mmCIF file with all atom_site columns, C-alpha atoms and ligand atoms in Angstrom:
data_model
loop_
_atom_site.group_PDB
_atom_site.id
_atom_site.type_symbol
_atom_site.label_atom_id
_atom_site.label_alt_id
_atom_site.label_comp_id
_atom_site.label_asym_id
_atom_site.label_entity_id
_atom_site.label_seq_id
_atom_site.pdbx_PDB_ins_code
_atom_site.Cartn_x
_atom_site.Cartn_y
_atom_site.Cartn_z
_atom_site.occupancy
_atom_site.B_iso_or_equiv
_atom_site.pdbx_formal_charge
_atom_site.auth_seq_id
_atom_site.auth_comp_id
_atom_site.auth_asym_id
_atom_site.auth_atom_id
_atom_site.pdbx_PDB_model_num
ATOM   1   C  CA  . UNK A 1 1   ? -61.467 57.087 -101.877 1.00 0.00 ? 1152 UNK A CA  1
ATOM   2   C  CA  . UNK A 1 2   ? -58.378 57.315 -99.149  1.00 0.00 ? 1153 UNK A CA  1
ATOM   3   C  CA  . UNK A 1 3   ? -56.063 59.863 -100.591 1.00 0.00 ? 1154 UNK A CA  1
ATOM   4   C  CA  . UNK A 1 4   ? -53.591 58.960 -98.001  1.00 0.00 ? 1155 UNK A CA  1
ATOM   5   C  CA  . UNK A 1 5   ? -53.259 55.112 -97.861  1.00 0.00 ? 1156 UNK A CA  1
ATOM   6   C  CA  . UNK A 1 6   ? -53.171 56.566 -102.566 1.00 0.00 ? 1157 UNK A CA  1
ATOM   7   C  CA  . UNK A 1 7   ? -50.029 58.303 -101.617 1.00 0.00 ? 1158 UNK A CA  1
ATOM   8   C  CA  . UNK A 1 8   ? -48.412 55.778 -99.664  1.00 0.00 ? 1159 UNK A CA  1
ATOM   9   C  CA  . UNK A 1 9   ? -49.468 53.208 -102.431 1.00 0.00 ? 1160 UNK A CA  1
ATOM   10  C  CA  . UNK A 1 10  ? -47.781 54.918 -104.960 1.00 0.00 ? 1161 UNK A CA  1
ATOM   11  C  CA  . UNK A 1 11  ? -44.600 55.922 -103.079 1.00 0.00 ? 1162 UNK A CA  1
ATOM   12  C  CA  . UNK A 1 12  ? -44.906 51.776 -101.924 1.00 0.00 ? 1163 UNK A CA  1
ATOM   13  C  CA  . UNK A 1 13  ? -44.863 50.914 -106.840 1.00 0.00 ? 1164 UNK A CA  1
ATOM   14  C  CA  . UNK A 1 14  ? -42.390 53.842 -106.827 1.00 0.00 ? 1165 UNK A CA  1
ATOM   15  C  CA  . UNK A 1 15  ? -40.049 52.316 -104.646 1.00 0.00 ? 1166 UNK A CA  1
ATOM   16  C  CA  . UNK A 1 16  ? -40.012 48.654 -105.932 1.00 0.00 ? 1167 UNK A CA  1
ATOM   17  C  CA  . UNK A 1 17  ? -39.708 50.645 -109.146 1.00 0.00 ? 1168 UNK A CA  1
ATOM   18  C  CA  . UNK A 1 18  ? -36.255 51.185 -108.506 1.00 0.00 ? 1169 UNK A CA  1
ATOM   19  C  CA  . UNK A 1 19  ? -35.230 48.605 -106.511 1.00 0.00 ? 1170 UNK A CA  1
ATOM   20  C  CA  . UNK A 1 20  ? -35.950 46.801 -110.441 1.00 0.00 ? 1171 UNK A CA  1
ATOM   21  C  CA  . UNK A 1 21  ? -33.977 49.535 -111.463 1.00 0.00 ? 1172 UNK A CA  1
ATOM   22  C  CA  . UNK A 1 22  ? -30.937 49.243 -110.649 1.00 0.00 ? 1173 UNK A CA  1
ATOM   23  C  CA  . UNK A 1 23  ? -32.085 45.042 -110.047 1.00 0.00 ? 1174 UNK A CA  1
ATOM   24  C  CA  . UNK A 1 24  ? -32.135 45.593 -114.309 1.00 0.00 ? 1175 UNK A CA  1
ATOM   25  C  CA  . UNK A 1 25  ? -28.579 47.185 -114.349 1.00 0.00 ? 1176 UNK A CA  1
ATOM   26  C  CA  . UNK A 1 26  ? -27.100 44.696 -112.594 1.00 0.00 ? 1177 UNK A CA  1
ATOM   27  C  CA  . UNK A 1 27  ? -28.260 42.117 -115.139 1.00 0.00 ? 1178 UNK A CA  1
ATOM   28  C  CA  . UNK A 1 28  ? -26.798 44.300 -117.861 1.00 0.00 ? 1179 UNK A CA  1
ATOM   29  C  CA  . UNK A 1 29  ? -23.657 44.913 -116.720 1.00 0.00 ? 1180 UNK A CA  1
ATOM   30  C  CA  . UNK A 1 30  ? -23.517 41.478 -116.248 1.00 0.00 ? 1181 UNK A CA  1
ATOM   31  C  CA  . UNK A 1 31  ? -24.905 40.259 -119.745 1.00 0.00 ? 1182 UNK A CA  1
ATOM   32  C  CA  . UNK A 1 32  ? -22.242 43.103 -120.990 1.00 0.00 ? 1183 UNK A CA  1
ATOM   33  C  CA  . UNK A 1 33  ? -19.838 40.774 -119.147 1.00 0.00 ? 1184 UNK A CA  1
ATOM   34  C  CA  . UNK A 1 34  ? -21.643 37.061 -120.332 1.00 0.00 ? 1185 UNK A CA  1
ATOM   35  C  CA  . UNK A 1 35  ? -21.058 38.737 -123.917 1.00 0.00 ? 1186 UNK A CA  1
ATOM   36  C  CA  . UNK A 1 36  ? -17.663 39.705 -123.421 1.00 0.00 ? 1187 UNK A CA  1
ATOM   37  C  CA  . UNK A 1 37  ? -16.294 36.187 -122.031 1.00 0.00 ? 1188 UNK A CA  1
ATOM   38  C  CA  . UNK A 1 38  ? -18.514 34.508 -124.743 1.00 0.00 ? 1189 UNK A CA  1
ATOM   39  C  CA  . UNK A 1 39  ? -16.359 36.556 -127.617 1.00 0.00 ? 1190 UNK A CA  1
ATOM   40  C  CA  . UNK A 1 40  ? -13.087 35.429 -126.090 1.00 0.00 ? 1191 UNK A CA  1
ATOM   41  C  CA  . UNK A 1 41  ? -14.312 31.799 -126.012 1.00 0.00 ? 1192 UNK A CA  1
ATOM   42  C  CA  . UNK A 1 42  ? -15.205 31.828 -129.057 1.00 0.00 ? 1193 UNK A CA  1
ATOM   43  C  CA  . UNK A 1 43  ? -11.199 33.455 -130.116 1.00 0.00 ? 1194 UNK A CA  1
ATOM   44  C  CA  . UNK A 1 44  ? -9.624  31.107 -127.917 1.00 0.00 ? 1195 UNK A CA  1
ATOM   45  C  CA  . UNK A 1 45  ? -12.313 28.330 -129.864 1.00 0.00 ? 1196 UNK A CA  1
ATOM   46  C  CA  . UNK A 1 46  ? -11.499 29.232 -132.858 1.00 0.00 ? 1197 UNK A CA  1
ATOM   47  C  CA  . UNK A 1 47  ? -7.416  29.454 -132.193 1.00 0.00 ? 1198 UNK A CA  1
ATOM   48  C  CA  . UNK A 1 48  ? -7.682  26.042 -131.003 1.00 0.00 ? 1199 UNK A CA  1
ATOM   49  C  CA  . UNK A 1 49  ? -9.478  24.146 -133.089 1.00 0.00 ? 1200 UNK A CA  1
ATOM   50  C  CA  . UNK A 1 50  ? -7.315  25.350 -135.778 1.00 0.00 ? 1201 UNK A CA  1
ATOM   51  C  CA  . UNK A 1 51  ? -4.731  24.385 -133.610 1.00 0.00 ? 1202 UNK A CA  1
ATOM   52  C  CA  . UNK A 1 52  ? -5.424  20.497 -133.357 1.00 0.00 ? 1203 UNK A CA  1
ATOM   53  C  CA  . UNK A 1 53  ? -5.931  20.489 -137.302 1.00 0.00 ? 1204 UNK A CA  1
ATOM   54  C  CA  . UNK A 1 54  ? -2.641  22.216 -137.925 1.00 0.00 ? 1205 UNK A CA  1
ATOM   55  C  CA  . UNK A 1 55  ? -1.195  19.064 -135.683 1.00 0.00 ? 1206 UNK A CA  1
ATOM   56  C  CA  . UNK A 1 56  ? 1.967   19.617 -134.065 1.00 0.00 ? 1207 UNK A CA  1
ATOM   57  C  CA  . UNK A 1 57  ? 1.488   22.464 -134.186 1.00 0.00 ? 1208 UNK A CA  1
ATOM   58  C  CA  . UNK A 1 58  ? 4.500   24.459 -132.350 1.00 0.00 ? 1209 UNK A CA  1
ATOM   59  C  CA  . UNK A 1 59  ? 1.959   26.526 -130.633 1.00 0.00 ? 1210 UNK A CA  1
ATOM   60  C  CA  . UNK A 1 60  ? -0.020  23.110 -129.126 1.00 0.00 ? 1211 UNK A CA  1
ATOM   61  C  CA  . UNK A 1 61  ? 2.402   24.715 -125.494 1.00 0.00 ? 1212 UNK A CA  1
ATOM   62  C  CA  . UNK A 1 62  ? 0.614   27.912 -125.219 1.00 0.00 ? 1213 UNK A CA  1
ATOM   63  C  CA  . UNK A 1 63  ? -2.358  26.127 -126.237 1.00 0.00 ? 1214 UNK A CA  1
ATOM   64  C  CA  . UNK A 1 64  ? -2.684  23.981 -123.172 1.00 0.00 ? 1215 UNK A CA  1
ATOM   65  C  CA  . UNK A 1 65  ? -1.930  26.760 -121.604 1.00 0.00 ? 1216 UNK A CA  1
ATOM   66  C  CA  . UNK A 1 66  ? -5.193  28.513 -122.825 1.00 0.00 ? 1217 UNK A CA  1
ATOM   67  C  CA  . UNK A 1 67  ? -6.431  25.669 -121.588 1.00 0.00 ? 1218 UNK A CA  1
ATOM   68  C  CA  . UNK A 1 68  ? -5.959  25.813 -118.246 1.00 0.00 ? 1219 UNK A CA  1
ATOM   69  C  CA  . UNK A 1 69  ? -6.316  29.130 -117.431 1.00 0.00 ? 1220 UNK A CA  1
ATOM   70  C  CA  . UNK A 1 70  ? -9.496  28.516 -119.029 1.00 0.00 ? 1221 UNK A CA  1
ATOM   71  C  CA  . UNK A 1 71  ? -9.756  25.768 -116.384 1.00 0.00 ? 1222 UNK A CA  1
ATOM   72  C  CA  . UNK A 1 72  ? -8.485  27.920 -114.200 1.00 0.00 ? 1223 UNK A CA  1
ATOM   73  C  CA  . UNK A 1 73  ? -11.699 30.698 -114.494 1.00 0.00 ? 1224 UNK A CA  1
ATOM   74  C  CA  . UNK A 1 74  ? -13.902 27.663 -113.360 1.00 0.00 ? 1225 UNK A CA  1
ATOM   75  C  CA  . UNK A 1 75  ? -14.997 26.117 -117.431 1.00 0.00 ? 1226 UNK A CA  1
ATOM   76  C  CA  . UNK A 1 76  ? -14.789 21.962 -118.036 1.00 0.00 ? 1227 UNK A CA  1
ATOM   77  C  CA  . UNK A 1 77  ? -12.273 22.079 -120.658 1.00 0.00 ? 1228 UNK A CA  1
ATOM   78  C  CA  . UNK A 1 78  ? -12.736 18.170 -120.480 1.00 0.00 ? 1229 UNK A CA  1
ATOM   79  C  CA  . UNK A 1 79  ? -14.304 16.804 -123.610 1.00 0.00 ? 1230 UNK A CA  1
ATOM   80  C  CA  . UNK A 1 80  ? -17.504 15.179 -121.644 1.00 0.00 ? 1231 UNK A CA  1
ATOM   81  C  CA  . UNK A 1 81  ? -18.535 19.365 -120.611 1.00 0.00 ? 1232 UNK A CA  1
ATOM   82  C  CA  . UNK A 1 82  ? -15.320 21.500 -122.143 1.00 0.00 ? 1233 UNK A CA  1
ATOM   83  C  CA  . UNK A 1 83  ? -16.103 24.845 -121.969 1.00 0.00 ? 1234 UNK A CA  1
ATOM   84  C  CA  . UNK A 1 84  ? -19.207 24.764 -119.743 1.00 0.00 ? 1235 UNK A CA  1
ATOM   85  C  CA  . UNK A 1 85  ? -19.414 26.321 -115.985 1.00 0.00 ? 1236 UNK A CA  1
ATOM   86  C  CA  . UNK A 1 86  ? -17.565 23.373 -112.815 1.00 0.00 ? 1237 UNK A CA  1
ATOM   87  C  CA  . UNK A 1 87  ? -19.625 24.266 -110.503 1.00 0.00 ? 1238 UNK A CA  1
ATOM   88  C  CA  . UNK A 1 88  ? -18.474 21.499 -108.649 1.00 0.00 ? 1239 UNK A CA  1
ATOM   89  C  CA  . UNK A 1 89  ? -14.621 21.673 -108.128 1.00 0.00 ? 1240 UNK A CA  1
ATOM   90  C  CA  . UNK A 1 90  ? -11.759 20.263 -109.073 1.00 0.00 ? 1241 UNK A CA  1
ATOM   91  C  CA  . UNK A 1 91  ? -12.800 17.777 -112.644 1.00 0.00 ? 1242 UNK A CA  1
ATOM   92  C  CA  . UNK A 1 92  ? -11.209 14.841 -112.554 1.00 0.00 ? 1243 UNK A CA  1
ATOM   93  C  CA  . UNK A 1 93  ? -11.150 14.639 -116.846 1.00 0.00 ? 1244 UNK A CA  1
ATOM   94  C  CA  . UNK A 1 94  ? -9.911  17.864 -116.560 1.00 0.00 ? 1245 UNK A CA  1
ATOM   95  C  CA  . UNK A 1 95  ? -7.667  17.262 -114.708 1.00 0.00 ? 1246 UNK A CA  1
ATOM   96  C  CA  . UNK A 1 96  ? -5.972  15.017 -116.157 1.00 0.00 ? 1247 UNK A CA  1
ATOM   97  C  CA  . UNK A 1 97  ? -5.982  16.285 -119.447 1.00 0.00 ? 1248 UNK A CA  1
ATOM   98  C  CA  . UNK A 1 98  ? -4.212  18.712 -118.263 1.00 0.00 ? 1249 UNK A CA  1
ATOM   99  C  CA  . UNK A 1 99  ? -1.166  17.219 -116.459 1.00 0.00 ? 1250 UNK A CA  1
ATOM   100 C  CA  . UNK A 1 100 ? -1.738  14.447 -119.652 1.00 0.00 ? 1251 UNK A CA  1
HETATM 101 ZN ZN1 . ZN  B 2 .   ? -14.188 18.323 -116.655 1.00 0.00 ? 704  ZN  B ZN1 1
#
């Protein structure tokens, strides 16, 4: 058995494990951010649902402000694709909803 080659293989493996460890840490951080974002969106959705049920709620201006902010953060607020990420820039359906 070539001991030198074995050592190089182990060293390479160690390096790859190190890179994977860094990548795993970044993914874990991303999961935390997504969970927080999800929680925030759930709360906003709950608030908006309650506002809609109440009908003519004086807080509707606040609700529209929240929707505008969600849109500005890159999510659809139109009924077609509500809550999904806007990957193709501006959405005319969302904008017409905001400008209504
Ligand atoms: Zn949209």
